[in-house]
XYZ file of C-alpha atoms in Angstrom:
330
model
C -131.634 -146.569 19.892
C -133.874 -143.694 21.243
C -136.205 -144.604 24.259
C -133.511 -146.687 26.136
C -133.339 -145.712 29.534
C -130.362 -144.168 31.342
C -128.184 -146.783 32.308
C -126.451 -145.901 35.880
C -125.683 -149.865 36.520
C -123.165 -149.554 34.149
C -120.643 -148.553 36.617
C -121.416 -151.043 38.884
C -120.503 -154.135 36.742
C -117.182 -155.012 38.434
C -115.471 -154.878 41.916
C -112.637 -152.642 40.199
C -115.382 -150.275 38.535
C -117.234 -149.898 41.856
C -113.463 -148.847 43.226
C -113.079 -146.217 40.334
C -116.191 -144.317 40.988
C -116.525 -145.176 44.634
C -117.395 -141.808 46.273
C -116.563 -141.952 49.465
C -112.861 -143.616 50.321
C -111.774 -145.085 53.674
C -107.956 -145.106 54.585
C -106.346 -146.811 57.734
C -104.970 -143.103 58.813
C -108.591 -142.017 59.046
C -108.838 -144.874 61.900
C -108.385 -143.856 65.685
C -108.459 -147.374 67.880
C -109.499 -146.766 71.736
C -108.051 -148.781 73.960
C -108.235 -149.568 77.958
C -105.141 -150.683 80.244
C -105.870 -151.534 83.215
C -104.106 -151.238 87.039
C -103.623 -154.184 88.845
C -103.961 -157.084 86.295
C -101.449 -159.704 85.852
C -103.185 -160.714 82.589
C -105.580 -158.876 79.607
C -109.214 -159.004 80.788
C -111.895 -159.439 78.329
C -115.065 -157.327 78.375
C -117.872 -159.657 78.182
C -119.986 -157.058 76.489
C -117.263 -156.118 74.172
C -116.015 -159.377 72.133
C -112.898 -158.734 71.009
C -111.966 -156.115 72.887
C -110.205 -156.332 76.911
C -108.675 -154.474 79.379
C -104.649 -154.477 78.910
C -101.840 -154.876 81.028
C -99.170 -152.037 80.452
C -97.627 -155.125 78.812
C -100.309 -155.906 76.122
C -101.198 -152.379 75.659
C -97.715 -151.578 74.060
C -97.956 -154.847 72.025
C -101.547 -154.352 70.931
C -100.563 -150.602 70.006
C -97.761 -151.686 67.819
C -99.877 -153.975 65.909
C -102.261 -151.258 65.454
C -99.326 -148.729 64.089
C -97.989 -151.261 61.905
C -101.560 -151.796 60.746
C -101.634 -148.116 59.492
C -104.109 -146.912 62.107
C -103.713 -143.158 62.360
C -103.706 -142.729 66.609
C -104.964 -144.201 69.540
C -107.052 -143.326 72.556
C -106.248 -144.384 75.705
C -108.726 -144.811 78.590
C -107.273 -146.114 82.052
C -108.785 -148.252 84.518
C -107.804 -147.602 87.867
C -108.083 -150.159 90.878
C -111.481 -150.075 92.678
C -109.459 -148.438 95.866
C -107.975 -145.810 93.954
C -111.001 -144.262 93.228
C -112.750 -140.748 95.022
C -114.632 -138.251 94.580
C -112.596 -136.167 92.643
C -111.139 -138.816 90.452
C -107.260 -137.836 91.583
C -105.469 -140.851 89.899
C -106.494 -139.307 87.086
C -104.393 -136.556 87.530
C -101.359 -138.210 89.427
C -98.616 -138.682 87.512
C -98.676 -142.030 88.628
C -101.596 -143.338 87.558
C -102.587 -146.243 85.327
C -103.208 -143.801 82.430
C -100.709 -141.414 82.459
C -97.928 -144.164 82.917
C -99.633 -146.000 79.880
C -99.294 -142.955 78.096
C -95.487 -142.744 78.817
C -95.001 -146.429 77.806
C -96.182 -145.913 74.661
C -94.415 -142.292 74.122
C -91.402 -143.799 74.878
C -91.931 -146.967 72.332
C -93.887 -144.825 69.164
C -92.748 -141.546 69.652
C -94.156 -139.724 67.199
C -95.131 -142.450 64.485
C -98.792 -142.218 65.529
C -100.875 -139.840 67.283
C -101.488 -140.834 71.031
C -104.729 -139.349 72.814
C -105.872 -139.348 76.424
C -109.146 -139.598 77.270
C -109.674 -135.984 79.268
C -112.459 -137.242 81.567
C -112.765 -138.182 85.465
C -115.866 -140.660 85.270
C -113.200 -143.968 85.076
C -111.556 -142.437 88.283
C -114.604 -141.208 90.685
C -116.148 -143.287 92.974
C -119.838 -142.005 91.765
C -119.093 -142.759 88.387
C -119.615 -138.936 87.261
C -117.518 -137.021 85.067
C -116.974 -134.264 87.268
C -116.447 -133.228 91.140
C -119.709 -133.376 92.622
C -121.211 -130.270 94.473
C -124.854 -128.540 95.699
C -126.413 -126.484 93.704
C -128.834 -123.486 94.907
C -131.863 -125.696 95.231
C -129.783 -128.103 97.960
C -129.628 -130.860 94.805
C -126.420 -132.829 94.005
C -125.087 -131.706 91.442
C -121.795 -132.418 89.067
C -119.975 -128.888 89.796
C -118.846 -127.424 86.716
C -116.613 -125.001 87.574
C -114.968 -127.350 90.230
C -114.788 -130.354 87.496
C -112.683 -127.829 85.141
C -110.011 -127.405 87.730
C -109.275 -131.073 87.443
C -109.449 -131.541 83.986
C -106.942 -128.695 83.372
C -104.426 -130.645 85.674
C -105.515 -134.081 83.967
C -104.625 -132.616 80.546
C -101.588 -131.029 81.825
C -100.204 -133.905 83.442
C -101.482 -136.143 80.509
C -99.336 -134.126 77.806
C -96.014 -134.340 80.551
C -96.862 -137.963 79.867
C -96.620 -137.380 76.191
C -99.836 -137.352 75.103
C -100.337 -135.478 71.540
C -104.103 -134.442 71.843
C -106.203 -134.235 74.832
C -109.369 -135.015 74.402
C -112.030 -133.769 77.251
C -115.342 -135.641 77.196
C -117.465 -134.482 79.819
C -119.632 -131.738 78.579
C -118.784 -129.280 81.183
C -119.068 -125.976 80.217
C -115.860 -123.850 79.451
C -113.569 -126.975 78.979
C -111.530 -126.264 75.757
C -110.821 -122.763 76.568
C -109.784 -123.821 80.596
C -107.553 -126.377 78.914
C -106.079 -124.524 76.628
C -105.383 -121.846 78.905
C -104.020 -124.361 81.482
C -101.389 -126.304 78.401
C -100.146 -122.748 77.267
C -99.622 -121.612 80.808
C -97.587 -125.125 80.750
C -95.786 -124.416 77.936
C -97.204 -126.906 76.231
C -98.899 -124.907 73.150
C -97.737 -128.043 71.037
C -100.975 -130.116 72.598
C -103.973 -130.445 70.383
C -107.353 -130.362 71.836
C -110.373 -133.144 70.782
C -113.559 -131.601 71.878
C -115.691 -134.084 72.162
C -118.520 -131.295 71.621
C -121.816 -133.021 70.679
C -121.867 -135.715 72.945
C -125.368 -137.360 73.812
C -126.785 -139.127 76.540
C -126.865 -142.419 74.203
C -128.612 -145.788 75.674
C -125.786 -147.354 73.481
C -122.463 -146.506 76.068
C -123.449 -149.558 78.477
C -120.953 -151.801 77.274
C -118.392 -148.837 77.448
C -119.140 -149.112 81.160
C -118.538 -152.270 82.006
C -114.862 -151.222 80.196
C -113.839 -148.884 82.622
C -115.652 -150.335 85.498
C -117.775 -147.420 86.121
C -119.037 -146.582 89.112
C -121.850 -144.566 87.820
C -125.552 -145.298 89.836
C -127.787 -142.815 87.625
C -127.096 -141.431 84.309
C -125.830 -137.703 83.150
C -128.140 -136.425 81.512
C -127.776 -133.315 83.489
C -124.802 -132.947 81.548
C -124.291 -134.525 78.228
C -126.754 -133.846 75.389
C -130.693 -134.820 75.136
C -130.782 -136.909 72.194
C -133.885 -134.978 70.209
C -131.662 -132.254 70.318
C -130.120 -131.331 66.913
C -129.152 -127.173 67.285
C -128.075 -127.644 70.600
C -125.157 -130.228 69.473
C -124.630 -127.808 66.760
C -124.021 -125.013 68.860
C -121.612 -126.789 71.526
C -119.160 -127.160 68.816
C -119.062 -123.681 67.497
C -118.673 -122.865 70.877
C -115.793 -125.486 70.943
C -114.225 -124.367 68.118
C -114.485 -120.471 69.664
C -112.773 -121.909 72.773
C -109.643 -122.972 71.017
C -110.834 -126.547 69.932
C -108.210 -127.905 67.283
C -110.732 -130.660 66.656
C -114.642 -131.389 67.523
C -116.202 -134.610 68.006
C -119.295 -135.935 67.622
C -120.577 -138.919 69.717
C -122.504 -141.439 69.348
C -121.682 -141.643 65.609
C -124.177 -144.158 63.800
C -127.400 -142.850 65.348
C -126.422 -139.196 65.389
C -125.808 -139.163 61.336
C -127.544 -136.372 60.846
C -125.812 -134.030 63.747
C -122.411 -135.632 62.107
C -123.285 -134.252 58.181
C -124.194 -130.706 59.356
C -121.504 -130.311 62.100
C -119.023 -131.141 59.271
C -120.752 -129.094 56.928
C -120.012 -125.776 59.039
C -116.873 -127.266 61.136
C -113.868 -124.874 60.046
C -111.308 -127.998 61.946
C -111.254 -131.410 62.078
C -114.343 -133.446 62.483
C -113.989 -136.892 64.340
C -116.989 -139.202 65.535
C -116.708 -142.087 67.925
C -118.583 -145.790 66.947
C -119.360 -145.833 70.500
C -119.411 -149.890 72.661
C -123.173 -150.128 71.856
C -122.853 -149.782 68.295
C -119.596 -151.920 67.872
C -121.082 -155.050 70.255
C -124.503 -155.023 68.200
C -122.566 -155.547 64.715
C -120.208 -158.750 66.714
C -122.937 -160.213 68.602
C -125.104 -160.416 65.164
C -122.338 -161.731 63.336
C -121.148 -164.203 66.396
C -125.090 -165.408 65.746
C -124.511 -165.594 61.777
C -127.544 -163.037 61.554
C -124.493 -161.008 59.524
C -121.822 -160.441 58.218
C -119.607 -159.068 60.342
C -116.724 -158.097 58.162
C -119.030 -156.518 55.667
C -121.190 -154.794 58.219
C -118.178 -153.422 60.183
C -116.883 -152.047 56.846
C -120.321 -150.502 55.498
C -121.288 -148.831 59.063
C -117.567 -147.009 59.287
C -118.149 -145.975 55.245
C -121.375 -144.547 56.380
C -120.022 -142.005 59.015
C -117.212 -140.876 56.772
C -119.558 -140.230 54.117
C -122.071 -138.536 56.200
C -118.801 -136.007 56.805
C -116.258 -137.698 59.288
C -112.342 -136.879 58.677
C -111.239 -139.307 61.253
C -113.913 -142.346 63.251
C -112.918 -143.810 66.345
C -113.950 -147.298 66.241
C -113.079 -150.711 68.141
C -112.743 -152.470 63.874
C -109.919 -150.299 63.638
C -107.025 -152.451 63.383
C -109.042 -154.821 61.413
C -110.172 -152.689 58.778
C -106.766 -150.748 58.731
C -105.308 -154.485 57.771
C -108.190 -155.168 55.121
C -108.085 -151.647 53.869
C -103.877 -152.265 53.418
């Protein structure tokens, strides 16, 4: 009959036409779970401000990671924890082969090989007694400053030493200028031209990461804003990862990912690798602690926010839902 409207609700009818047309498709190898092992704990700690989420043991971390792989999860990054002594200024357990990370890293090397993809976390602030990412210095105005050029002398031995633990990608996360191509210099000095690089390139000075800090323990009295990116700042988050990507970068990163949507769809739109986004602490603990107060649905929502930063251009999403929704995606 002429004059009937178009009828787009058509396709909407059933749960398996909404799957046929869906637009935007999630898979469990898009899913990257971080995870946080601790030194010196007898027993998994939980993160208050994290439900669901603790601080392993060596132990539980290579239990926890197994679950995740035979979830379907496509990698995992690893953040260590040190012990409060352990920490100093230039965040050295980071580096030493020793440390709670990089011995993490060869626990689970040893017991997954190369059936997922393991990343290290590429970033002093977990191992500094100030809680910066970086080796502090003064700068020509007799202010304290996080040294740049001094910081990328430890992260090329941190990445170094983290792919001798058998780390796949390294994954530096501290803004400092120069870091992929100082990296990537330092693993093909190292022979180790088989290392991929995460550049966690547009990475903002987010209210959201307080949770994230009670993980690790931080340290940090301040913030870095001196550092990291100024949130109204959309070309200047586009240009640190064409920068990345000129350095070397084998994949960029953008983080936050639910409030930075919009940096996300045009960084993928020009990104000629890899784009990955991290559902940062703040975002993940809003979504449980609304659905611990029945305000949502937690399931639903955890589902529907992860959809929404692959469609706004992800490839791969860090997120603390990922063995979940790698088992309800299965």
């Amino acid at each position: 009959m002429s004059g009937q409207p178009v009828r787009p609700r058509r396709s909407r009818a059933t749960p398996a036409l909404r799957r046929l047309v869906a637009e935007t498709r999630l898979s469990p190898a898009q899913l990257v779970l971080p995870m946080f092992v601790a030194d010196g704990t007898g027993e998994p700690r939980p993160i208050a401000s994290m439900p669901g989420v603790v601080q392993h043991t060596r132990d539980s971390l290579r239990k926890a990671a197994d679950e995740a792989v035979r979830a379907g999860v496509g990698g995992l990054m690893l953040f260590g924890v040190p012990k409060p002594e352990d920490k100093d200024g230039s965040g050295s357990a980071g580096v030493d082969p020793a440390g709670i990370l990089n011995r993490a890293l060869a626990d689970l090397k040893a017991d997954l090989g190369d059936s997922t993809v393991l990343m290290a976390d590429t970033c002093l602030d977990e191992f500094t007694d100030h809680g910066h990412c970086g080796v502090l210095g003064v700068d020509g105005s007799g202010r304290t400053v996080v040294d740049n050029d001094a910081t990328l002398a430890q992260y090329t031995a941190m990445a170094v030493a983290q792919a001798a633990a058998g780390a796949h990608v390294v994954s530096p996360s501290g803004m400092m200028d120069g870091q992929v191509a100082a990296i990537r210099a330092a693993l093909d000095e190292a022979g180790r031209d088989d290392v991929l690089v995460l550049a966690y390139a547009a990475k903002y000075a987010s209210a959201f990461y307080g949770p994230f800090r009670d993980a690790v323990g931080s340290s940090l009295d301040g913030d870095r804003r001196a550092y990291q990116l100024d949130p109204a700042n959309r070309r200047e988050g586009l240009r640190e990862a064409r920068l990345d990507v000129a350095e070397g970068a084998d994949f960029v990163m953008v983080k936050p990912a639910m409030s930075y949507l919009d940096i996300l769809r045009e960084v993928a739109d020009s990104s000629p690798v890899p784009v990955f986004a991290y559902q940062i602490s703040g975002e993940y603990s809003m979504i449980v602690a609304a659905a611990e107060r029945g305000w949502i649905d937690g399931e639903a929502a955890a589902l529907e926010s992860v959809t929404s930063i692959v469609r706004a251009g992800a490839d791969n999403v860090l997120t603390y839902f990922a063995t979940e929704l790698a088992r309800r995606l299965r």
